CSV table of C-alpha atoms and ligand atoms in Angstrom, one decimal:
chain,number,residue,atom,x,y,z
S,1,UNK,CA,-38.8,-0.6,-41.7
S,2,UNK,CA,-40.2,0.6,-37.8
S,3,UNK,CA,-43.3,1.9,-38.3
S,4,UNK,CA,-43.6,6.0,-37.3
S,5,UNK,CA,-45.4,6.1,-34.3
S,6,UNK,CA,-48.5,8.7,-34.4
S,7,UNK,CA,-47.8,11.3,-31.7
S,8,UNK,CA,-51.0,12.7,-29.8
S,9,UNK,CA,-51.0,16.1,-28.3
S,10,UNK,CA,-51.6,14.9,-24.4
S,11,UNK,CA,-48.6,12.3,-25.2
S,12,UNK,CA,-46.6,15.4,-26.3
S,13,UNK,CA,-47.4,17.8,-23.6
S,14,UNK,CA,-47.0,15.0,-21.0
S,15,UNK,CA,-43.1,14.6,-22.3
S,16,UNK,CA,-42.7,18.2,-21.7
S,17,UNK,CA,-43.9,18.8,-18.3
S,18,UNK,CA,-42.1,15.6,-17.1
S,19,UNK,CA,-39.5,16.0,-14.3
S,20,UNK,CA,-36.8,17.6,-16.1
S,21,UNK,CA,-34.1,15.4,-15.2
S,22,UNK,CA,-36.5,12.1,-16.2
S,23,UNK,CA,-36.9,14.4,-19.2
S,24,UNK,CA,-33.5,14.7,-20.2
S,25,UNK,CA,-32.4,10.8,-19.1
S,26,UNK,CA,-34.9,9.8,-21.7
S,27,UNK,CA,-33.9,12.3,-24.4
S,28,UNK,CA,-30.3,11.4,-23.8
S,29,UNK,CA,-31.1,7.8,-24.0
S,30,UNK,CA,-32.7,8.1,-27.4
S,31,UNK,CA,-30.0,10.4,-28.8
S,32,UNK,CA,-27.4,7.9,-28.0
S,33,UNK,CA,-29.0,4.8,-29.6
S,34,UNK,CA,-29.4,7.0,-32.9
S,35,UNK,CA,-26.5,9.7,-33.3
S,36,UNK,CA,-22.8,9.7,-32.0
S,37,UNK,CA,-23.3,11.9,-28.6
S,38,UNK,CA,-20.1,13.2,-28.9
S,39,UNK,CA,-20.2,15.1,-32.4
S,40,UNK,CA,-21.9,18.3,-32.9
S,41,UNK,CA,-22.1,19.9,-36.0
S,42,UNK,CA,-20.8,23.5,-37.0
S,43,UNK,CA,-22.9,25.4,-39.4
S,44,UNK,CA,-22.5,28.9,-40.8
S,45,UNK,CA,-25.7,31.3,-41.8
S,46,UNK,CA,-25.0,33.6,-44.5
S,47,UNK,CA,-27.6,36.1,-45.4
S,48,UNK,CA,-27.3,36.3,-49.3
S,49,UNK,CA,-30.0,38.9,-49.7
S,50,UNK,CA,-30.8,41.4,-46.6
S,51,UNK,CA,-33.5,43.5,-45.3
S,52,UNK,CA,-36.3,44.8,-47.0
S,53,UNK,CA,-39.0,41.8,-46.7
S,54,UNK,CA,-42.4,42.5,-47.6
S,55,UNK,CA,-43.6,40.0,-45.1
S,56,UNK,CA,-45.0,41.0,-41.6
S,57,UNK,CA,-43.6,38.1,-39.3
S,58,UNK,CA,-43.5,39.7,-35.9
S,59,UNK,CA,-40.2,38.5,-34.9
S,60,UNK,CA,-37.7,39.4,-37.9
S,61,UNK,CA,-35.6,42.6,-38.1
S,62,UNK,CA,-35.6,41.9,-41.9
S,63,UNK,CA,-39.5,42.8,-42.4
S,64,UNK,CA,-39.4,46.4,-44.4
S,65,UNK,CA,-42.4,47.5,-42.3
S,66,UNK,CA,-40.6,47.7,-38.6
S,67,UNK,CA,-37.7,49.9,-38.2
S,68,UNK,CA,-34.8,48.1,-36.8
S,69,UNK,CA,-31.6,49.6,-38.8
S,70,UNK,CA,-31.2,46.6,-40.9
S,71,UNK,CA,-29.7,48.0,-44.3
S,72,UNK,CA,-31.2,46.8,-47.2
S,73,UNK,CA,-28.3,44.6,-49.3
S,74,UNK,CA,-28.6,43.6,-52.5
S,75,UNK,CA,-28.4,39.6,-53.6
S,76,UNK,CA,-24.7,38.6,-53.1
S,77,UNK,CA,-22.4,37.5,-56.2
S,78,UNK,CA,-21.4,33.9,-56.5
S,79,UNK,CA,-17.9,34.6,-55.9
S,80,UNK,CA,-18.5,36.4,-52.4
S,81,UNK,CA,-20.4,33.6,-51.5
S,82,UNK,CA,-17.9,31.2,-52.5
S,83,UNK,CA,-15.4,32.8,-50.5
S,84,UNK,CA,-17.7,32.9,-47.5
S,85,UNK,CA,-18.1,29.5,-47.7
S,86,UNK,CA,-14.5,28.8,-47.8
S,87,UNK,CA,-13.9,30.7,-44.7
S,88,UNK,CA,-16.5,28.9,-42.9
S,89,UNK,CA,-15.1,25.7,-43.8
S,90,UNK,CA,-11.5,26.5,-42.8
S,91,UNK,CA,-13.3,27.6,-39.4
S,92,UNK,CA,-14.5,24.0,-39.1
S,93,UNK,CA,-17.8,24.3,-40.7
S,94,UNK,CA,-19.6,21.5,-42.9
S,95,UNK,CA,-22.9,23.0,-43.6
S,96,UNK,CA,-23.6,26.1,-45.2
S,97,UNK,CA,-26.9,28.1,-44.9
S,98,UNK,CA,-27.8,30.7,-47.1
S,99,UNK,CA,-31.0,33.0,-46.4
S,100,UNK,CA,-32.6,35.1,-48.5
S,101,UNK,CA,-35.1,38.0,-47.2
S,102,UNK,CA,-37.8,37.0,-49.9
S,103,UNK,CA,-41.4,36.2,-49.1
S,104,UNK,CA,-41.0,33.6,-52.0
S,105,UNK,CA,-38.5,32.7,-55.0
S,106,UNK,CA,-39.4,34.2,-58.0
S,107,UNK,CA,-37.9,32.8,-61.4
S,108,UNK,CA,-35.5,35.1,-63.2
S,109,UNK,CA,-31.8,36.1,-63.2
S,110,UNK,CA,-31.6,36.4,-59.3
S,111,UNK,CA,-32.8,32.6,-58.6
S,112,UNK,CA,-30.6,31.4,-61.5
S,113,UNK,CA,-27.6,33.1,-59.4
S,114,UNK,CA,-28.8,31.3,-56.3
S,115,UNK,CA,-28.9,27.7,-58.4
S,116,UNK,CA,-25.0,28.9,-59.3
S,117,UNK,CA,-24.5,29.5,-55.5
S,118,UNK,CA,-25.6,25.9,-54.2
S,119,UNK,CA,-23.4,24.5,-57.1
S,120,UNK,CA,-20.2,26.4,-56.0
S,121,UNK,CA,-20.9,25.3,-52.4
S,122,UNK,CA,-21.3,21.7,-53.2
S,123,UNK,CA,-18.2,22.1,-55.0
S,124,UNK,CA,-16.4,22.8,-51.7
S,125,UNK,CA,-17.7,19.4,-50.6
S,126,UNK,CA,-20.2,21.3,-47.9
S,127,UNK,CA,-23.5,20.6,-47.0
S,128,UNK,CA,-25.9,23.5,-48.9
S,129,UNK,CA,-29.0,24.3,-47.3
S,130,UNK,CA,-31.0,27.7,-48.4
S,131,UNK,CA,-33.8,29.2,-46.9
S,132,UNK,CA,-35.6,31.2,-49.5
S,133,UNK,CA,-39.3,31.8,-48.4
S,134,UNK,CA,-41.9,29.9,-50.5
S,135,UNK,CA,-41.0,28.0,-53.2
S,136,UNK,CA,-42.8,25.8,-55.9
S,137,UNK,CA,-42.1,22.2,-56.8
S,138,UNK,CA,-40.2,23.1,-59.8
S,139,UNK,CA,-38.5,25.6,-58.0
S,140,UNK,CA,-37.4,23.0,-55.4
S,141,UNK,CA,-36.4,20.3,-58.2
S,142,UNK,CA,-34.2,22.9,-59.9
S,143,UNK,CA,-32.3,23.2,-56.4
S,144,UNK,CA,-32.4,20.1,-56.2
S,145,UNK,CA,-30.6,19.4,-59.7
S,146,UNK,CA,-28.1,22.0,-58.5
S,147,UNK,CA,-27.0,19.9,-55.8
S,148,UNK,CA,-29.0,21.5,-53.1
S,149,UNK,CA,-28.6,19.7,-49.6
S,150,UNK,CA,-31.2,21.0,-47.3
S,151,UNK,CA,-34.2,23.4,-47.6
S,152,UNK,CA,-35.2,25.7,-44.4
S,153,UNK,CA,-38.7,26.6,-44.0
S,154,UNK,CA,-39.8,26.8,-40.5
S,155,UNK,CA,-43.5,26.2,-39.3
S,156,UNK,CA,-42.3,28.5,-36.4
S,157,UNK,CA,-45.1,28.2,-34.0
S,158,UNK,CA,-48.4,26.3,-34.2
S,159,UNK,CA,-51.2,27.0,-36.4
S,160,UNK,CA,-53.0,28.8,-34.0
S,161,UNK,CA,-50.4,31.1,-32.5
S,162,UNK,CA,-48.9,31.6,-36.2
S,163,UNK,CA,-52.4,34.0,-36.7
S,164,UNK,CA,-51.0,36.2,-33.7
S,165,UNK,CA,-47.3,36.4,-35.1
S,166,UNK,CA,-47.6,36.9,-39.4
S,167,UNK,CA,-50.5,37.7,-41.1
S,168,UNK,CA,-48.8,38.1,-44.8
S,169,UNK,CA,-49.0,34.2,-45.3
S,170,UNK,CA,-50.8,31.1,-43.7
S,171,UNK,CA,-49.8,28.0,-42.1
S,172,UNK,CA,-50.9,26.1,-44.8
S,173,UNK,CA,-48.5,28.0,-47.3
S,174,UNK,CA,-45.3,26.8,-45.1
S,175,UNK,CA,-46.7,23.2,-45.4
S,176,UNK,CA,-47.3,23.2,-49.0
S,177,UNK,CA,-43.6,24.7,-49.3
S,178,UNK,CA,-42.1,22.3,-47.4
S,179,UNK,CA,-44.0,19.2,-49.3
S,180,UNK,CA,-42.5,20.6,-52.4
S,181,UNK,CA,-39.4,20.3,-51.0
S,182,UNK,CA,-39.7,17.2,-49.8
S,183,UNK,CA,-41.3,15.7,-53.1
S,184,UNK,CA,-37.8,17.1,-55.1
S,185,UNK,CA,-35.8,14.7,-52.7
S,186,UNK,CA,-34.1,17.4,-51.0
S,187,UNK,CA,-33.8,17.0,-46.7
S,188,UNK,CA,-36.3,19.2,-45.1
S,189,UNK,CA,-35.3,21.5,-42.0
S,190,UNK,CA,-38.1,22.7,-40.2
S,191,UNK,CA,-38.4,24.0,-36.5
S,192,UNK,CA,-39.5,27.2,-34.7
S,193,UNK,CA,-39.2,30.0,-31.9
S,194,UNK,CA,-39.6,29.5,-28.9
S,195,UNK,CA,-40.2,32.9,-26.4
S,196,UNK,CA,-42.6,34.9,-28.7
S,197,UNK,CA,-45.6,35.1,-26.1
S,198,UNK,CA,-46.7,31.2,-27.1
S,199,UNK,CA,-48.2,28.8,-24.5
S,200,UNK,CA,-46.3,25.4,-24.0
S,201,UNK,CA,-49.5,23.9,-25.6
S,202,UNK,CA,-48.3,25.8,-28.8
S,203,UNK,CA,-44.6,24.5,-28.4
S,204,UNK,CA,-46.3,20.7,-28.2
S,205,UNK,CA,-48.2,21.5,-31.0
S,206,UNK,CA,-45.8,22.9,-33.2
S,207,UNK,CA,-43.6,19.6,-32.3
S,208,UNK,CA,-46.9,17.5,-33.1
S,209,UNK,CA,-46.9,18.9,-36.8
S,210,UNK,CA,-43.4,18.1,-37.2
S,211,UNK,CA,-43.6,14.8,-35.7
S,212,UNK,CA,-46.6,13.6,-37.7
S,213,UNK,CA,-44.8,14.5,-40.9
S,214,UNK,CA,-44.0,11.3,-42.9
S,215,UNK,CA,-40.9,11.4,-43.1
S,216,UNK,CA,-40.4,13.4,-40.2
S,217,UNK,CA,-38.2,16.6,-40.9
S,218,UNK,CA,-34.1,15.3,-41.4
S,219,UNK,CA,-33.7,18.7,-39.2
S,220,UNK,CA,-35.1,20.9,-37.0
S,221,UNK,CA,-33.8,24.3,-35.3
S,222,UNK,CA,-34.9,25.4,-32.4
S,223,UNK,CA,-34.5,29.4,-31.8
S,224,UNK,CA,-35.1,31.4,-29.1
S,225,UNK,CA,-36.4,34.5,-29.7
S,226,UNK,CA,-33.8,37.3,-30.5
S,227,UNK,CA,-36.0,40.7,-29.7
S,228,UNK,CA,-35.0,43.3,-31.8
S,229,UNK,CA,-35.9,47.0,-31.2
S,230,UNK,CA,-38.5,48.2,-34.1
S,231,UNK,CA,-40.0,44.9,-34.3
S,232,UNK,CA,-43.4,44.1,-32.3
S,233,UNK,CA,-41.6,41.9,-29.9
S,234,UNK,CA,-39.1,44.2,-28.9
S,235,UNK,CA,-40.0,44.0,-25.5
S,236,UNK,CA,-40.3,40.4,-24.9
S,237,UNK,CA,-37.8,38.9,-22.2
S,238,UNK,CA,-35.4,35.8,-23.1
S,239,UNK,CA,-36.6,32.4,-22.5
S,240,UNK,CA,-35.3,30.5,-19.2
S,241,UNK,CA,-32.6,27.9,-20.4
S,242,UNK,CA,-34.9,25.5,-18.7
S,243,UNK,CA,-37.5,25.7,-21.2
S,244,UNK,CA,-34.7,25.4,-24.4
S,245,UNK,CA,-33.7,22.4,-22.4
S,246,UNK,CA,-37.4,20.9,-22.0
S,247,UNK,CA,-38.2,22.1,-25.8
S,248,UNK,CA,-35.0,20.1,-27.2
S,249,UNK,CA,-35.3,16.9,-25.3
S,250,UNK,CA,-39.0,16.7,-26.2
S,251,UNK,CA,-38.1,17.4,-29.6
S,252,UNK,CA,-35.3,14.4,-29.5
S,253,UNK,CA,-37.9,12.1,-28.0
S,254,UNK,CA,-40.9,12.3,-30.5
S,255,UNK,CA,-38.0,12.9,-33.8
S,256,UNK,CA,-35.5,10.3,-32.4
S,257,UNK,CA,-33.4,10.4,-35.9
S,258,UNK,CA,-33.5,14.4,-36.7
S,259,UNK,CA,-30.7,16.4,-36.1
S,260,UNK,CA,-31.9,19.0,-33.5
S,261,UNK,CA,-30.0,22.5,-34.0
S,262,UNK,CA,-29.7,24.9,-31.2
S,263,UNK,CA,-30.2,28.0,-33.3
S,264,UNK,CA,-30.6,31.4,-32.2
S,265,UNK,CA,-30.7,32.8,-29.1
S,266,UNK,CA,-27.3,31.4,-27.8
S,267,UNK,CA,-25.8,34.5,-27.0
S,268,UNK,CA,-27.7,34.9,-23.6
S,269,UNK,CA,-27.0,30.8,-22.8
S,270,UNK,CA,-24.6,30.0,-20.5
S,271,UNK,CA,-21.7,27.0,-21.3
S,272,UNK,CA,-23.7,24.8,-18.6
S,273,UNK,CA,-26.9,25.5,-20.1
S,274,UNK,CA,-25.8,24.5,-24.1
S,275,UNK,CA,-24.0,21.3,-22.7
S,276,UNK,CA,-27.4,20.2,-20.8
S,277,UNK,CA,-29.0,21.1,-24.4
S,278,UNK,CA,-26.2,18.8,-26.3
S,279,UNK,CA,-26.8,16.4,-23.5
S,280,UNK,CA,-30.6,16.4,-24.1
S,281,UNK,CA,-30.1,15.6,-28.0
S,282,UNK,CA,-29.0,18.7,-30.1
S,283,UNK,CA,-26.5,18.3,-32.8
S,284,UNK,CA,-25.9,21.3,-34.1
S,285,UNK,CA,-24.5,25.1,-33.8
S,286,UNK,CA,-24.6,28.1,-35.9
S,287,UNK,CA,-21.1,29.7,-35.6
S,288,UNK,CA,-19.7,32.7,-36.6
S,289,UNK,CA,-20.3,36.5,-34.9
S,290,UNK,CA,-23.3,36.7,-37.1
S,291,UNK,CA,-26.7,34.8,-37.3
S,292,UNK,CA,-28.3,36.2,-40.8
S,293,UNK,CA,-28.3,39.8,-39.1
S,294,UNK,CA,-28.3,39.4,-35.1
S,295,UNK,CA,-25.0,38.5,-33.2
S,296,UNK,CA,-24.3,35.1,-32.5
S,297,UNK,CA,-21.3,33.8,-29.7
S,298,UNK,CA,-17.5,34.0,-31.1
S,299,UNK,CA,-16.1,31.3,-33.1
S,300,UNK,CA,-13.1,30.8,-31.0
S,301,UNK,CA,-15.4,30.9,-27.8
S,302,UNK,CA,-17.3,28.1,-29.4
S,303,UNK,CA,-14.3,26.2,-30.3
S,304,UNK,CA,-12.9,26.3,-26.8
S,305,UNK,CA,-16.6,25.1,-25.4
S,306,UNK,CA,-16.4,22.1,-28.2
S,307,UNK,CA,-12.7,21.5,-26.5
S,308,UNK,CA,-14.0,21.8,-23.1
S,309,UNK,CA,-16.9,19.4,-23.5
S,310,UNK,CA,-14.8,17.2,-25.9
S,311,UNK,CA,-17.1,17.5,-28.7
S,312,UNK,CA,-15.9,16.7,-32.7
S,313,UNK,CA,-17.4,18.6,-35.5
S,314,UNK,CA,-19.6,16.2,-37.4
S,315,UNK,CA,-17.9,15.8,-41.0
S,316,UNK,CA,-20.3,16.5,-44.3
S,317,UNK,CA,-22.9,14.0,-45.3
S,318,UNK,CA,-22.5,11.5,-42.5
S,319,UNK,CA,-26.4,11.4,-42.3
S,320,UNK,CA,-26.9,11.4,-46.4
S,321,UNK,CA,-25.1,11.5,-49.4
S,322,UNK,CA,-23.9,14.3,-51.1
S,323,UNK,CA,-26.3,15.4,-53.9
S,324,UNK,CA,-25.3,14.9,-57.3
S,325,UNK,CA,-25.5,18.1,-59.9
S,326,UNK,CA,-27.2,17.6,-63.2
S,327,UNK,CA,-24.9,20.4,-65.0
S,328,UNK,CA,-21.1,20.5,-65.0
S,329,UNK,CA,-20.5,24.5,-64.8
S,330,UNK,CA,-21.9,27.5,-63.0
S,331,UNK,CA,-21.1,31.2,-63.2
S,332,UNK,CA,-19.0,33.0,-61.2
S,333,UNK,CA,-18.0,37.0,-61.5
S,334,UNK,CA,-18.8,36.3,-65.3
S,335,UNK,CA,-16.7,33.7,-65.8
S,336,UNK,CA,-17.9,29.7,-66.4
S,337,UNK,CA,-16.6,27.6,-63.7
S,338,UNK,CA,-16.0,23.8,-64.5
S,339,UNK,CA,-17.9,22.0,-61.7
S,340,UNK,CA,-15.1,19.8,-59.7
S,341,UNK,CA,-16.6,17.0,-57.9
S,342,UNK,CA,-14.8,16.1,-54.6
S,343,UNK,CA,-12.0,13.8,-54.4
S,344,UNK,CA,-14.6,11.2,-52.8
S,345,UNK,CA,-16.8,11.7,-55.8
S,346,UNK,CA,-18.5,8.7,-57.2
S,347,UNK,CA,-17.3,9.6,-60.8
S,348,UNK,CA,-13.9,10.0,-59.3
S,349,UNK,CA,-13.9,6.6,-57.8
S,350,UNK,CA,-15.2,5.1,-60.9
S,351,UNK,CA,-12.0,6.5,-62.8
S,352,UNK,CA,-9.8,5.4,-60.1
S,353,UNK,CA,-11.7,1.8,-60.1
S,354,UNK,CA,-11.1,1.7,-64.1
S,355,UNK,CA,-7.1,2.5,-63.6
S,356,UNK,CA,-6.7,-0.2,-61.2
C,1,SAM,N1,-37.6,34.6,-45.8
C,1,SAM,C1,-37.2,33.0,-45.4
C,1,SAM,C2,-38.4,32.8,-44.4
C,1,SAM,O1,-39.0,33.3,-43.9
C,1,SAM,O2,-38.5,31.5,-44.7
C,1,SAM,C3,-35.8,32.9,-44.9
C,1,SAM,C4,-35.3,33.7,-43.6
C,1,SAM,S1,-35.9,33.7,-42.3
C,1,SAM,C5,-35.1,34.9,-41.7
C,1,SAM,C6,-35.7,32.0,-41.3
C,1,SAM,C7,-35.9,31.9,-40.1
C,1,SAM,O3,-35.3,32.9,-38.7
C,1,SAM,C8,-37.3,32.4,-39.6
C,1,SAM,O4,-38.4,31.3,-40.1
C,1,SAM,C9,-37.4,32.4,-38.3
C,1,SAM,O5,-37.8,31.3,-37.6
C,1,SAM,C10,-36.1,32.8,-37.7
C,1,SAM,N2,-35.9,33.8,-37.5
C,1,SAM,C11,-35.9,35.5,-38.2
C,1,SAM,N3,-35.9,36.0,-37.3
C,1,SAM,C12,-35.6,35.7,-36.1
C,1,SAM,C13,-35.4,36.2,-34.5
C,1,SAM,N4,-35.2,37.8,-34.6
C,1,SAM,N5,-35.2,35.6,-33.6
C,1,SAM,C14,-35.1,34.1,-33.9
C,1,SAM,N6,-35.2,33.3,-34.7
C,1,SAM,C15,-35.6,34.4,-35.9
C,2,DTB,C1,-33.5,29.0,-38.3
C,2,DTB,O1,-34.5,28.4,-38.1
C,2,DTB,N1,-32.5,29.9,-37.7
C,2,DTB,C2,-31.9,30.6,-38.7
C,2,DTB,C3,-31.8,29.8,-39.9
C,2,DTB,N2,-33.0,28.7,-39.9
C,2,DTB,C4,-31.9,30.5,-41.1
C,2,DTB,C5,-32.3,32.1,-38.9
C,2,DTB,C6,-32.0,32.5,-37.7
C,2,DTB,C7,-32.3,34.1,-37.7
C,2,DTB,C8,-32.0,35.0,-36.6
C,2,DTB,C9,-32.5,36.6,-36.8
C,2,DTB,C10,-31.4,36.9,-37.6
C,2,DTB,O2,-30.0,37.3,-37.5
C,2,DTB,O3,-31.4,38.1,-38.5
C,3,SF4,FE1,-39.3,37.8,-44.6
C,3,SF4,FE2,-38.3,35.4,-43.7
C,3,SF4,FE3,-37.9,38.0,-42.0
C,3,SF4,FE4,-40.7,36.7,-42.3
C,3,SF4,S1,-38.7,35.7,-41.4
C,3,SF4,S2,-40.0,39.1,-42.6
C,3,SF4,S3,-40.6,36.0,-44.6
C,3,SF4,S4,-37.1,37.7,-43.9
């Protein structure tokens, strides 16, 4: 296997600042060598537990200490999640990312319920991703055993700028959770936000942190800040689209095999701008009229954009095989549900080959 390149800050910054068309051309070439350039994954976000978070992330409308108008909502039931996942799948989503406004995962009834949600969505033949805050190695292993495909935990920015944005936890806490996820065998999804007042050097340092993880994250979401009234970042202006294009292109070059996700902030991006991002290596969008709590483009407008650009939604598990689950049952609405493997599953294939 080809050895992973160790990037330096000067190299990443030089890439970011290179003439835009050279940068995009280089990124697009690498993208085509490693991915199908006409495929973009449609993913859906689902806020399974909203608001009331004890952390002080300066960008986040779900932090309890800011008055943003986000209503606190208790943890959803497994049945509600199943219904939302089926709906998302019908609209073309192959990945469901369940987000909880938690500082960290606590063992107990609520975590057991999330484990059952993971089993239920995996049974629908969709990639299941969770973003629940900090996680121990043991908790990551439980999610892996339930069939979790990916865990999202963003580094968000450079280590230096992180202190300006969040005071209730440190950068090393983020890296520790990412390491716990990696050890469990679940794929790693980690990226960040641009437009929080950080410098280009901070953006480059963030990419350097991610690119120098070994192995590199399978998935990197790039968010543009959605500035929300009531948060300390309420007055920040949206970033120019050129910054997003540069960020996507640089990410593509330093992490050639990673799936880059064009995440928050698409409501202010034109179709031309997004097309440029797909050209530069973005291969996923979050679809549906809501992200976790903030607005997102209308799904039918996104599907029209796919048509216009000739893009095809990516099938689930095209990059990594579907995870196995260790048990066969989960609880939905107080009732035990038998785990039903999708038709192309290993077990069914074995059964089928035995019959022949
Ligand atoms: N509580 C968990 C955590 O912090 O890891 C999971 C949920 S949190 C909302 C997931 C990610 O959403 C954050 O790490 C951040 O990158 C992104 N995010 C939150 N608010 C945002 C905003 N206003 N604009 C852009 N991205 C945002
Ligand atoms: C990620 O990097 N972006 C998504 C997902 N991972 C969880 C979340 C975006 C949230 C935007 C703010 C909100 O809607 O509350
Ligand atoms: Fe809480 Fe996550 Fe929002 Fe931070 S980003 S306040 S940890 S929900």
